[in-house]
Short mmCIF file of C-alpha atoms in Angstrom, two decimals:
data_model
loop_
_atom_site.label_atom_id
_atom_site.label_comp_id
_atom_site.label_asym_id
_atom_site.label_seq_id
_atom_site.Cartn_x
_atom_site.Cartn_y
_atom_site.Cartn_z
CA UNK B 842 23.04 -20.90 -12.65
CA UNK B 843 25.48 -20.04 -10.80
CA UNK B 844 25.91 -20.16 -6.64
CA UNK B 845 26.60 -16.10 -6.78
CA UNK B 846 25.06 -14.43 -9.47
CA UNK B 847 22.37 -11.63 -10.15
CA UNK B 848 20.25 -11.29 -13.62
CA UNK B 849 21.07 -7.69 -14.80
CA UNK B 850 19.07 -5.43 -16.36
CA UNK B 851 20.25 -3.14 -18.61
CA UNK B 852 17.26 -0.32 -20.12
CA UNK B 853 19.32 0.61 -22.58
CA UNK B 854 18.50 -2.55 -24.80
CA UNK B 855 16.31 -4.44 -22.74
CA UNK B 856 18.40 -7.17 -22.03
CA UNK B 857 18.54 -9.58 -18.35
CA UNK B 858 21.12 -11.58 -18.04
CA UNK B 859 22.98 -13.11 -15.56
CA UNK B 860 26.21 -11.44 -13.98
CA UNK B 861 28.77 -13.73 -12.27
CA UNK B 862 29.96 -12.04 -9.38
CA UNK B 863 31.29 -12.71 -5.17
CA UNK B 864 29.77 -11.53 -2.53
CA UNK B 865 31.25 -8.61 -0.54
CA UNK B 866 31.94 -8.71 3.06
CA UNK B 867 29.42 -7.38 5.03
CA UNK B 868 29.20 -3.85 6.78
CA UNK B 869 27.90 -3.44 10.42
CA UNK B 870 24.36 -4.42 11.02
CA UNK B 871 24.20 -6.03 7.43
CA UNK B 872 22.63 -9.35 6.74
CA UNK B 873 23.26 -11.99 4.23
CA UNK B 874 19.69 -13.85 2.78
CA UNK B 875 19.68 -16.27 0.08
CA UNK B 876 16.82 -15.34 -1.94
CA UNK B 877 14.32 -18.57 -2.15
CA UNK B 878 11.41 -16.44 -4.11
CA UNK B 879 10.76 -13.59 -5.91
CA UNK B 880 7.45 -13.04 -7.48
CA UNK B 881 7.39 -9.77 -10.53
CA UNK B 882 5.11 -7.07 -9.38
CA UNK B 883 3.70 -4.34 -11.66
CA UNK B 884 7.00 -1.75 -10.79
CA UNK B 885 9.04 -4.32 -12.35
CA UNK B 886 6.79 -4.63 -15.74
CA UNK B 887 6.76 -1.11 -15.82
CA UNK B 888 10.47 -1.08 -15.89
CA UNK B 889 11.22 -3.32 -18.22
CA UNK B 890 8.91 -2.19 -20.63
CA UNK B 891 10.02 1.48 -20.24
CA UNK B 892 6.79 3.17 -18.78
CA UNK B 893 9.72 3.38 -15.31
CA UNK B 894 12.55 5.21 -15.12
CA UNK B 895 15.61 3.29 -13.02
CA UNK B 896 18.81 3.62 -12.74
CA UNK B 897 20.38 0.92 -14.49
CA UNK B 898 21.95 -1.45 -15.17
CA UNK B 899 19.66 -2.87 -12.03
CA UNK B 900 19.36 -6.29 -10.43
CA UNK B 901 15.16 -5.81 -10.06
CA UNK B 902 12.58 -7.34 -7.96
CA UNK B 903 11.48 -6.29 -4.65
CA UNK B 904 8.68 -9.15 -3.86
CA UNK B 905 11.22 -11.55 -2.05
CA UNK B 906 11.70 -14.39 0.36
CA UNK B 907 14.79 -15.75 1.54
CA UNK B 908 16.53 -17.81 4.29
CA UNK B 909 19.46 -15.84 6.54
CA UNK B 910 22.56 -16.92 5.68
CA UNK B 911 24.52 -14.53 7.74
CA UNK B 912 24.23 -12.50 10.71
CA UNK B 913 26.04 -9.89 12.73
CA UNK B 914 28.83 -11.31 15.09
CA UNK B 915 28.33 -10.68 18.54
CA UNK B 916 25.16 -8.52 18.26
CA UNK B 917 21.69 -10.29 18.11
CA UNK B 918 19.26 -8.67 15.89
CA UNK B 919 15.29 -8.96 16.57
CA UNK B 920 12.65 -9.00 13.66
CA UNK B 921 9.34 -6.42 14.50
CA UNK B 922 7.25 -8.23 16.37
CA UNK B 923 10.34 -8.76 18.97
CA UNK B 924 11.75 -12.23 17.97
CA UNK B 925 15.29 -12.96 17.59
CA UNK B 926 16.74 -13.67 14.36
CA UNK B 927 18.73 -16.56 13.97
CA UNK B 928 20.91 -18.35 10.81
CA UNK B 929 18.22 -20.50 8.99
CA UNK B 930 14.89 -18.35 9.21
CA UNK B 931 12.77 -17.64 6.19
CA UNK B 932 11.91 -14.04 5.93
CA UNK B 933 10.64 -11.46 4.08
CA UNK B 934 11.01 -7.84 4.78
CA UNK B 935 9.91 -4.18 3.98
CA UNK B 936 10.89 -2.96 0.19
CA UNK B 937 12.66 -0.05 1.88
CA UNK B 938 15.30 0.70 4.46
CA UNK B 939 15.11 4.01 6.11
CA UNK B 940 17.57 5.43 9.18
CA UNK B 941 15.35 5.88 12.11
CA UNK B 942 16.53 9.39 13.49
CA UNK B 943 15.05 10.58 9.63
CA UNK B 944 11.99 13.04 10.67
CA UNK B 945 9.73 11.08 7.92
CA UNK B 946 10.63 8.01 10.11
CA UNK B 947 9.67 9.60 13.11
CA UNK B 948 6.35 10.41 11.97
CA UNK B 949 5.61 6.50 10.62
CA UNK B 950 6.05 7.73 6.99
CA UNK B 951 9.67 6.09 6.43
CA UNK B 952 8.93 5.44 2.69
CA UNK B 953 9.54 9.13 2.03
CA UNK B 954 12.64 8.88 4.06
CA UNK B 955 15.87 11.34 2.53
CA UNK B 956 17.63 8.25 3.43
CA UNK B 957 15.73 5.36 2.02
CA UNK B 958 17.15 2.77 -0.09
CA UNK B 959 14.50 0.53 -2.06
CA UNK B 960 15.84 -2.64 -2.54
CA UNK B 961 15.31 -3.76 -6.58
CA UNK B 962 15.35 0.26 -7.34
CA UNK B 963 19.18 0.56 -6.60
CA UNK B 964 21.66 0.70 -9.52
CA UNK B 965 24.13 -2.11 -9.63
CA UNK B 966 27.62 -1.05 -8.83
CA UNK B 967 30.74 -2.87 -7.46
CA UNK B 968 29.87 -1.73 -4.24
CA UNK B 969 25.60 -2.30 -4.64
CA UNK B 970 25.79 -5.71 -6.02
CA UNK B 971 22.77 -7.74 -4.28
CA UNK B 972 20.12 -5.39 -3.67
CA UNK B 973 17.11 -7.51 -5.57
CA UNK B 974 15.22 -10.16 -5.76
CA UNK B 975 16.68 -11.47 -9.10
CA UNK B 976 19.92 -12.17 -7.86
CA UNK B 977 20.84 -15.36 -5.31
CA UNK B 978 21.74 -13.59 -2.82
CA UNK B 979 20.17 -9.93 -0.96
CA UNK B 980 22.46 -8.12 1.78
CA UNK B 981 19.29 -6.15 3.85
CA UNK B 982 20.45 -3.04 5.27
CA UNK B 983 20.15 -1.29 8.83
CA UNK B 984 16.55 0.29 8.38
CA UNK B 985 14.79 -2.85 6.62
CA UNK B 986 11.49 -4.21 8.31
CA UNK B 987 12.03 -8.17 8.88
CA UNK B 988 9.64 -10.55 9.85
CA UNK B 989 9.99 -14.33 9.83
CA UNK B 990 7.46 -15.98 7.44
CA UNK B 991 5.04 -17.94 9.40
CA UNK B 992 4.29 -21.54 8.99
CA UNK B 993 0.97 -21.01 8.18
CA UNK B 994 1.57 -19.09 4.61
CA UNK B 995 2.42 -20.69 1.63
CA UNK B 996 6.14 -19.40 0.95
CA UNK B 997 5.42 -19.60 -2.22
CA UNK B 998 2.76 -16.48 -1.67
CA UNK B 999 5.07 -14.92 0.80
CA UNK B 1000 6.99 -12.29 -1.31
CA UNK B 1001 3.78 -11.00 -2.37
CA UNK B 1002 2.71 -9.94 1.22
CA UNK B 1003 5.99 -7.39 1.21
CA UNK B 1004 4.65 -5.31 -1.14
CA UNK B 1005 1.10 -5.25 -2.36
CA UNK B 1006 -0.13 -7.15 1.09
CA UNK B 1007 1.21 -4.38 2.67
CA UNK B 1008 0.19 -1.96 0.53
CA UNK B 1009 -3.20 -2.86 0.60
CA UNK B 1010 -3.03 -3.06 4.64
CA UNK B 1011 -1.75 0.93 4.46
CA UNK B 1012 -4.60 1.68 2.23
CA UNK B 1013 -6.92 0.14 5.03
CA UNK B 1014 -5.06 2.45 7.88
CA UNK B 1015 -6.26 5.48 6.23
CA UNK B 1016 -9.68 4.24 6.27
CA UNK B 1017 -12.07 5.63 9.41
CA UNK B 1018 -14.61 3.18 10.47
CA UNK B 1019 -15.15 0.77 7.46
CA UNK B 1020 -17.45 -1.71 9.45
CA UNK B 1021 -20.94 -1.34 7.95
CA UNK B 1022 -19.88 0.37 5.45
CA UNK B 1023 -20.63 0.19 1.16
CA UNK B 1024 -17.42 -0.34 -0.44
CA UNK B 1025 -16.19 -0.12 -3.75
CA UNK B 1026 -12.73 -1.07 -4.93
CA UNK B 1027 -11.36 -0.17 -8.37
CA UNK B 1028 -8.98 -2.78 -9.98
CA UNK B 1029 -9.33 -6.89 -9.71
CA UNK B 1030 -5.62 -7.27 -9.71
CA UNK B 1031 -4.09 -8.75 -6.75
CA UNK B 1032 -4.07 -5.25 -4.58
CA UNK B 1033 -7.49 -5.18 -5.07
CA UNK B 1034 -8.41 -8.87 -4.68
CA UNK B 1035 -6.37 -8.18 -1.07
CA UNK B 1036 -8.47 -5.20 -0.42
CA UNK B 1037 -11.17 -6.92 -0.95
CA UNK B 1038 -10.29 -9.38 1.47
CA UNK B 1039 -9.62 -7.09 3.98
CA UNK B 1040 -12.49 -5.51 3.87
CA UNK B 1041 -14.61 -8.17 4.32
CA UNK B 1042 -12.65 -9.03 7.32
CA UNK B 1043 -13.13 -5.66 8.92
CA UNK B 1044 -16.89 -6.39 8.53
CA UNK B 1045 -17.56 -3.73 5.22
CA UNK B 1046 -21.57 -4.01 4.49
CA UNK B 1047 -21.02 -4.43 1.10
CA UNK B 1048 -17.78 -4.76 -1.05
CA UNK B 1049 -18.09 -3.70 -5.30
CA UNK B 1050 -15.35 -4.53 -7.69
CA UNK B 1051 -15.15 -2.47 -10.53
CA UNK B 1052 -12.87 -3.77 -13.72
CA UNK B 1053 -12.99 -4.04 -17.36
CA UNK B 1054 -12.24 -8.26 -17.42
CA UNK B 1055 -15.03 -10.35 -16.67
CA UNK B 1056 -12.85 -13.43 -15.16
CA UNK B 1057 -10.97 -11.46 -12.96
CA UNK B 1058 -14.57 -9.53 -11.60
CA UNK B 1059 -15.61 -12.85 -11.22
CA UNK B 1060 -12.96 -14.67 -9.35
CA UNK B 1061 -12.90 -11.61 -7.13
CA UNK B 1062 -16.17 -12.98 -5.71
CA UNK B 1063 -14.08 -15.78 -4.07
CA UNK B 1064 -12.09 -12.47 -1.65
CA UNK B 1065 -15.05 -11.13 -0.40
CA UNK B 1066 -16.94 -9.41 -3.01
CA UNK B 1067 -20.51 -8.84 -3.12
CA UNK B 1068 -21.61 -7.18 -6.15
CA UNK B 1069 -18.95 -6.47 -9.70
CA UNK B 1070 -19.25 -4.11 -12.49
CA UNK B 1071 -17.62 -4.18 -16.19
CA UNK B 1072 -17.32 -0.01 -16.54
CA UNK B 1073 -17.79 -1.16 -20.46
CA UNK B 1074 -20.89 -1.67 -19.72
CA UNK B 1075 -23.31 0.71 -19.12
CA UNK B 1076 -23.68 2.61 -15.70
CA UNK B 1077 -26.86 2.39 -15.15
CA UNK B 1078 -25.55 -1.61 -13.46
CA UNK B 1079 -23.48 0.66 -11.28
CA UNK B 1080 -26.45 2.99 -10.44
CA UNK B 1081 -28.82 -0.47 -10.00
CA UNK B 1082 -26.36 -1.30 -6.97
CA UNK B 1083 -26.12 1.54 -5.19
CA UNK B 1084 -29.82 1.63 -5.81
CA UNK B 1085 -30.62 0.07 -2.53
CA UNK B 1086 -27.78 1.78 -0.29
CA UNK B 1087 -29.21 4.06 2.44
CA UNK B 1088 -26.53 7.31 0.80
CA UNK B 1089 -27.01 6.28 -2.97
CA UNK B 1090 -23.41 6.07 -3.52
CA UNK B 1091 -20.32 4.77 -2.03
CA UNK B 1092 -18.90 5.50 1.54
CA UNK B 1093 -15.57 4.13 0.99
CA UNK B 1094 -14.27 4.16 -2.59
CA UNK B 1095 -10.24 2.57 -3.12
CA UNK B 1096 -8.59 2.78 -6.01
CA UNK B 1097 -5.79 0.44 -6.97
CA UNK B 1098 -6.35 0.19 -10.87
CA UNK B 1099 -4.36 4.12 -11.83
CA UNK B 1100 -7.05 3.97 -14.34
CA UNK B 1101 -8.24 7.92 -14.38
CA UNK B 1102 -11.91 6.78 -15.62
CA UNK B 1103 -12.04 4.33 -13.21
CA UNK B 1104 -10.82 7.36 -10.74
CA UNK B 1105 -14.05 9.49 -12.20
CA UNK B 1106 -16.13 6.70 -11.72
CA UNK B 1107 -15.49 6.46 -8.46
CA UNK B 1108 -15.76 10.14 -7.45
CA UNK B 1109 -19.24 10.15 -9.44
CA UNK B 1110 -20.97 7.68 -6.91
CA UNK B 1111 -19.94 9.36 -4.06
CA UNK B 1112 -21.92 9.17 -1.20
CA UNK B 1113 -22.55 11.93 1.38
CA UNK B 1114 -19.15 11.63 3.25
CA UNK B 1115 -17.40 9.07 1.16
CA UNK B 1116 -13.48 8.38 1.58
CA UNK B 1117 -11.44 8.15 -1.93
CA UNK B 1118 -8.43 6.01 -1.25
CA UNK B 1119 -6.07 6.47 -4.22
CA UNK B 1120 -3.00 4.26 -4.46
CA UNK B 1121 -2.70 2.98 -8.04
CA UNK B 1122 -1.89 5.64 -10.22
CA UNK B 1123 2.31 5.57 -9.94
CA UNK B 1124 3.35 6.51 -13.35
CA UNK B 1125 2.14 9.55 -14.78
CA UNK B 1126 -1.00 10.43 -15.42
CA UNK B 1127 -3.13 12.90 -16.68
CA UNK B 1128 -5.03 15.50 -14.23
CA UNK B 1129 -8.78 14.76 -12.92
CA UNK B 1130 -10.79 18.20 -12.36
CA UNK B 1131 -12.36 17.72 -8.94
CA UNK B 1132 -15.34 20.75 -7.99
CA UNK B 1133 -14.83 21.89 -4.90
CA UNK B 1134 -18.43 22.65 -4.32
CA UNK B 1135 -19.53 18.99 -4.43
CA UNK B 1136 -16.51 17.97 -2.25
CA UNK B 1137 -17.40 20.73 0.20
CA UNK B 1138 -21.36 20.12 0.20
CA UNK B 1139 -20.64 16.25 -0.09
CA UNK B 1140 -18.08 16.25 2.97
CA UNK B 1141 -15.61 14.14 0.70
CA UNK B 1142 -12.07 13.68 1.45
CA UNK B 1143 -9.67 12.06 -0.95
CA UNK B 1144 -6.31 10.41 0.82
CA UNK B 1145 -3.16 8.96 -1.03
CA UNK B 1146 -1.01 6.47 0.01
CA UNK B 1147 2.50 5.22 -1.17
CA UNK B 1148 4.03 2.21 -0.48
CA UNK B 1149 3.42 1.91 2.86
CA UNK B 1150 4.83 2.13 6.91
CA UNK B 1151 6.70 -0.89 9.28
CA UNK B 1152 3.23 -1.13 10.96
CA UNK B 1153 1.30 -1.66 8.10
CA UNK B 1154 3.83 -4.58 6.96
CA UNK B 1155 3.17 -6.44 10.20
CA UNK B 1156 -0.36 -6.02 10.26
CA UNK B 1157 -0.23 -7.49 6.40
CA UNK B 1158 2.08 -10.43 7.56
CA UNK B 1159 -0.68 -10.75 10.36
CA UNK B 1160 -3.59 -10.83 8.53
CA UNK B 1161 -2.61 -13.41 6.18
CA UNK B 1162 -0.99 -15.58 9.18
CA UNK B 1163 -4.98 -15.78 10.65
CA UNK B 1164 -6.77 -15.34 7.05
CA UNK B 1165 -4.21 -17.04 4.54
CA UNK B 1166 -6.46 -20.45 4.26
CA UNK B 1167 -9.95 -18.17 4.30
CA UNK B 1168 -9.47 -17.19 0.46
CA UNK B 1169 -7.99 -18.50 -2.83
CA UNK B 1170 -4.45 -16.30 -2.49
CA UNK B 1171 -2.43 -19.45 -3.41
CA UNK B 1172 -4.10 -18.81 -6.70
CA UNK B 1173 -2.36 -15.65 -7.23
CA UNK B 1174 1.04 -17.37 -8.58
CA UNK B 1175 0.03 -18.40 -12.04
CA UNK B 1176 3.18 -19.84 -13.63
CA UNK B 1177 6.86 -20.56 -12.09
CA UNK B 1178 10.11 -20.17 -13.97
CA UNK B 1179 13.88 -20.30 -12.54
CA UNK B 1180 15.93 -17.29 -11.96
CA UNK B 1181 17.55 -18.39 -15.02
CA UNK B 1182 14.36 -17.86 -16.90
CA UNK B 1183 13.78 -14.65 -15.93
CA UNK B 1184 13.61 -12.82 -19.55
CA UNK B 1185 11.16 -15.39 -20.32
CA UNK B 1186 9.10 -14.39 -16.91
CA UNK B 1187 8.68 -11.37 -17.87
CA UNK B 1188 7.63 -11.53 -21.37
CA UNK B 1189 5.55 -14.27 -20.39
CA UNK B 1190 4.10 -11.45 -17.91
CA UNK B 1191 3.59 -8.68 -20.01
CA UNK B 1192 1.54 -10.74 -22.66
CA UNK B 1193 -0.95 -12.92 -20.61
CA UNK B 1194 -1.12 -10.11 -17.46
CA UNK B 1195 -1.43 -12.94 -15.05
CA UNK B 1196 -1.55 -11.91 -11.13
CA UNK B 1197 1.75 -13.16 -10.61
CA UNK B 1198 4.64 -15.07 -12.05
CA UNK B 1199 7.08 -16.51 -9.57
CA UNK B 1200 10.82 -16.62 -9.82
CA UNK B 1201 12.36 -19.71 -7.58
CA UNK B 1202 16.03 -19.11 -7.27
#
């Protein structure tokens, strides 16, 4: 592989492979990382298998760590928790980079910025050329969150905190008053495992997982998880454990599976006042009808949440500085390939669905 080089992909036949090219000179405020790791997240599958539109071709991968090669001469540049950033630091940083006079900015939702730019979403160009996490190098914009990885995390884990850790943390910000509550989360992948986590963390009553695999329902009892349910099965299991709950149903329900039965589900065990979190359905869907009598006499409120702010990506780098060693995340990465086995990463993705694969550079 080469010392400058990304792995391209191009949607019109499905092909990654590796483009040769210098690095530019930087503009103001610009840094230069060398990508370390990228781990594949579900945006990326959903690319390259064509259920996501991108521009292409596309240097993909937003899940990264990497070590500054470069800084700004004569300015000194601060991460966001305050601490200066200096040649030699492993970082990650927020899958966005948004101008802070934007109005979305101002009111902490930068992710819908008119000025973002999503680093592995970007079309390659001569002028966009290392904007991803396949690639050796990234060049991280005015705008991007940074925070230097601390030594307690696993750097090998790392990337995954920039976008589902964080994702999951924004998911928790929308929630009022968890503690003592009966949880259930929708989806054993790793958002949900996180969730899960969390959850426990922020002292939840009880926490549910809800999936159609087995394994994955049961390793999710190592994050936090008090009860699981197969929805194969039939729900009269789901009805047995909310049996014994003071409301009959759920207080906090959080989806991160996009499944719209698993959606229904949820709504369906509902308890008086119950809080839908939805975050997993990005791609398209079909509609759910909702009755606005039973949210009304209920007192239900549904919230959705994208992506996610520059506070909840701190509070996610945070929580797995103090909880990282507390549950199995290591576990997540499943298999390791170099970024000149990236093709085979992702097939190897898309037919044994592990939680993630892991890209060294």
């Amino acid at each position: 592989m080469c010392k400058t080089c990304v792995m391209l992909f191009d949607e019109s036949n499905g092909s990654i492979l590796p483009k040769h090219t210098s690095l530019p000179e930087l503009q103001k405020d610009e840094i230069l990382v060398k990508n370390k790791y990228t781990t594949l997240c579900g945006s990326d599958l959903h690319t390259f298998t064509g259920r996501r539109k991108e521009p292409s071709p596309i240097v993909l991968g937003h899940e990264i760590v990497g070590e500054i090669m470069e800084l700004p001469h004569n300015e000194s540049l601060y991460d966001l928790n305050g601490n200066i950033l200096k040649v030699g630091d492993l970082i990650t940083w927020t899958i966005f980079a948004a101008t802070e006079t934007d109005d979305f900015v101002k009111d902490k939702m930068p992710q819908k910025s008119a000025s973002l730019f999503k680093y592995g979403h970007v079309q390659f160009t001569e002028k966009e050329k290392f904007n991803g996490g396949l690639g050796t190098h990234c060049i991280l914009k005015k705008g991007t969150g940074i925070l230097k990885v601390p030594a307690t995390i696993n750097e090998k884990f790392a990337p995954i905190i920039n976008c589902a850790g964080a994702t999951a943390m924004a998911a928790h910000r929308l929630i009022y008053n968890i503690e003592n509550k009966n949880v259930l989360i929708l989806g054993a992948g790793v958002l949900g495992l996180i969730a899960a986590a969390i959850a426990k963390e922020k002292k939840a009553s009880t926490v549910t997982m809800l999936d159609i695999d087995d394994q994955r329902l049961e390793k999710s009892k190592a994050f936090g998880v008090d009860s699981v349910y197969n929805s194969l099965k039939p729900i009269e299991e789901l009805t047995a454990i909310t049996s014994g709950f003071y409301k009959k149903g759920f207080d906090v329900i959080i989806d991160m599976s996009g499944s719209v039965e698993a959606i229904k589900t949820g709504l369906q065990f509902s308890a008086v006042g119950a809080q839908h979190i939805w975050i997993g359905a990005v791609t398209p869907t079909e509609n759910i009808e909702i009755n606005p009598e039973v949210m009304i006499r209920k007192l239900l409120s549904i919230k959705g949440m994208h992506n996610y702010n520059y506070e909840d990506f701190v509070n996610a780098v945070s929580f797995f500085e103090n909880h990282f060693l507390d549950y199995p995340f290591e576990t997540f990465i499943e298999k390791e390939f170099g970024l000149n086995e990236t093709k085979e990463a992702f097939e190897y993705a898309i037919k044994h669905k592990p939680y993630r694969v892991l890209i060294t550079i």
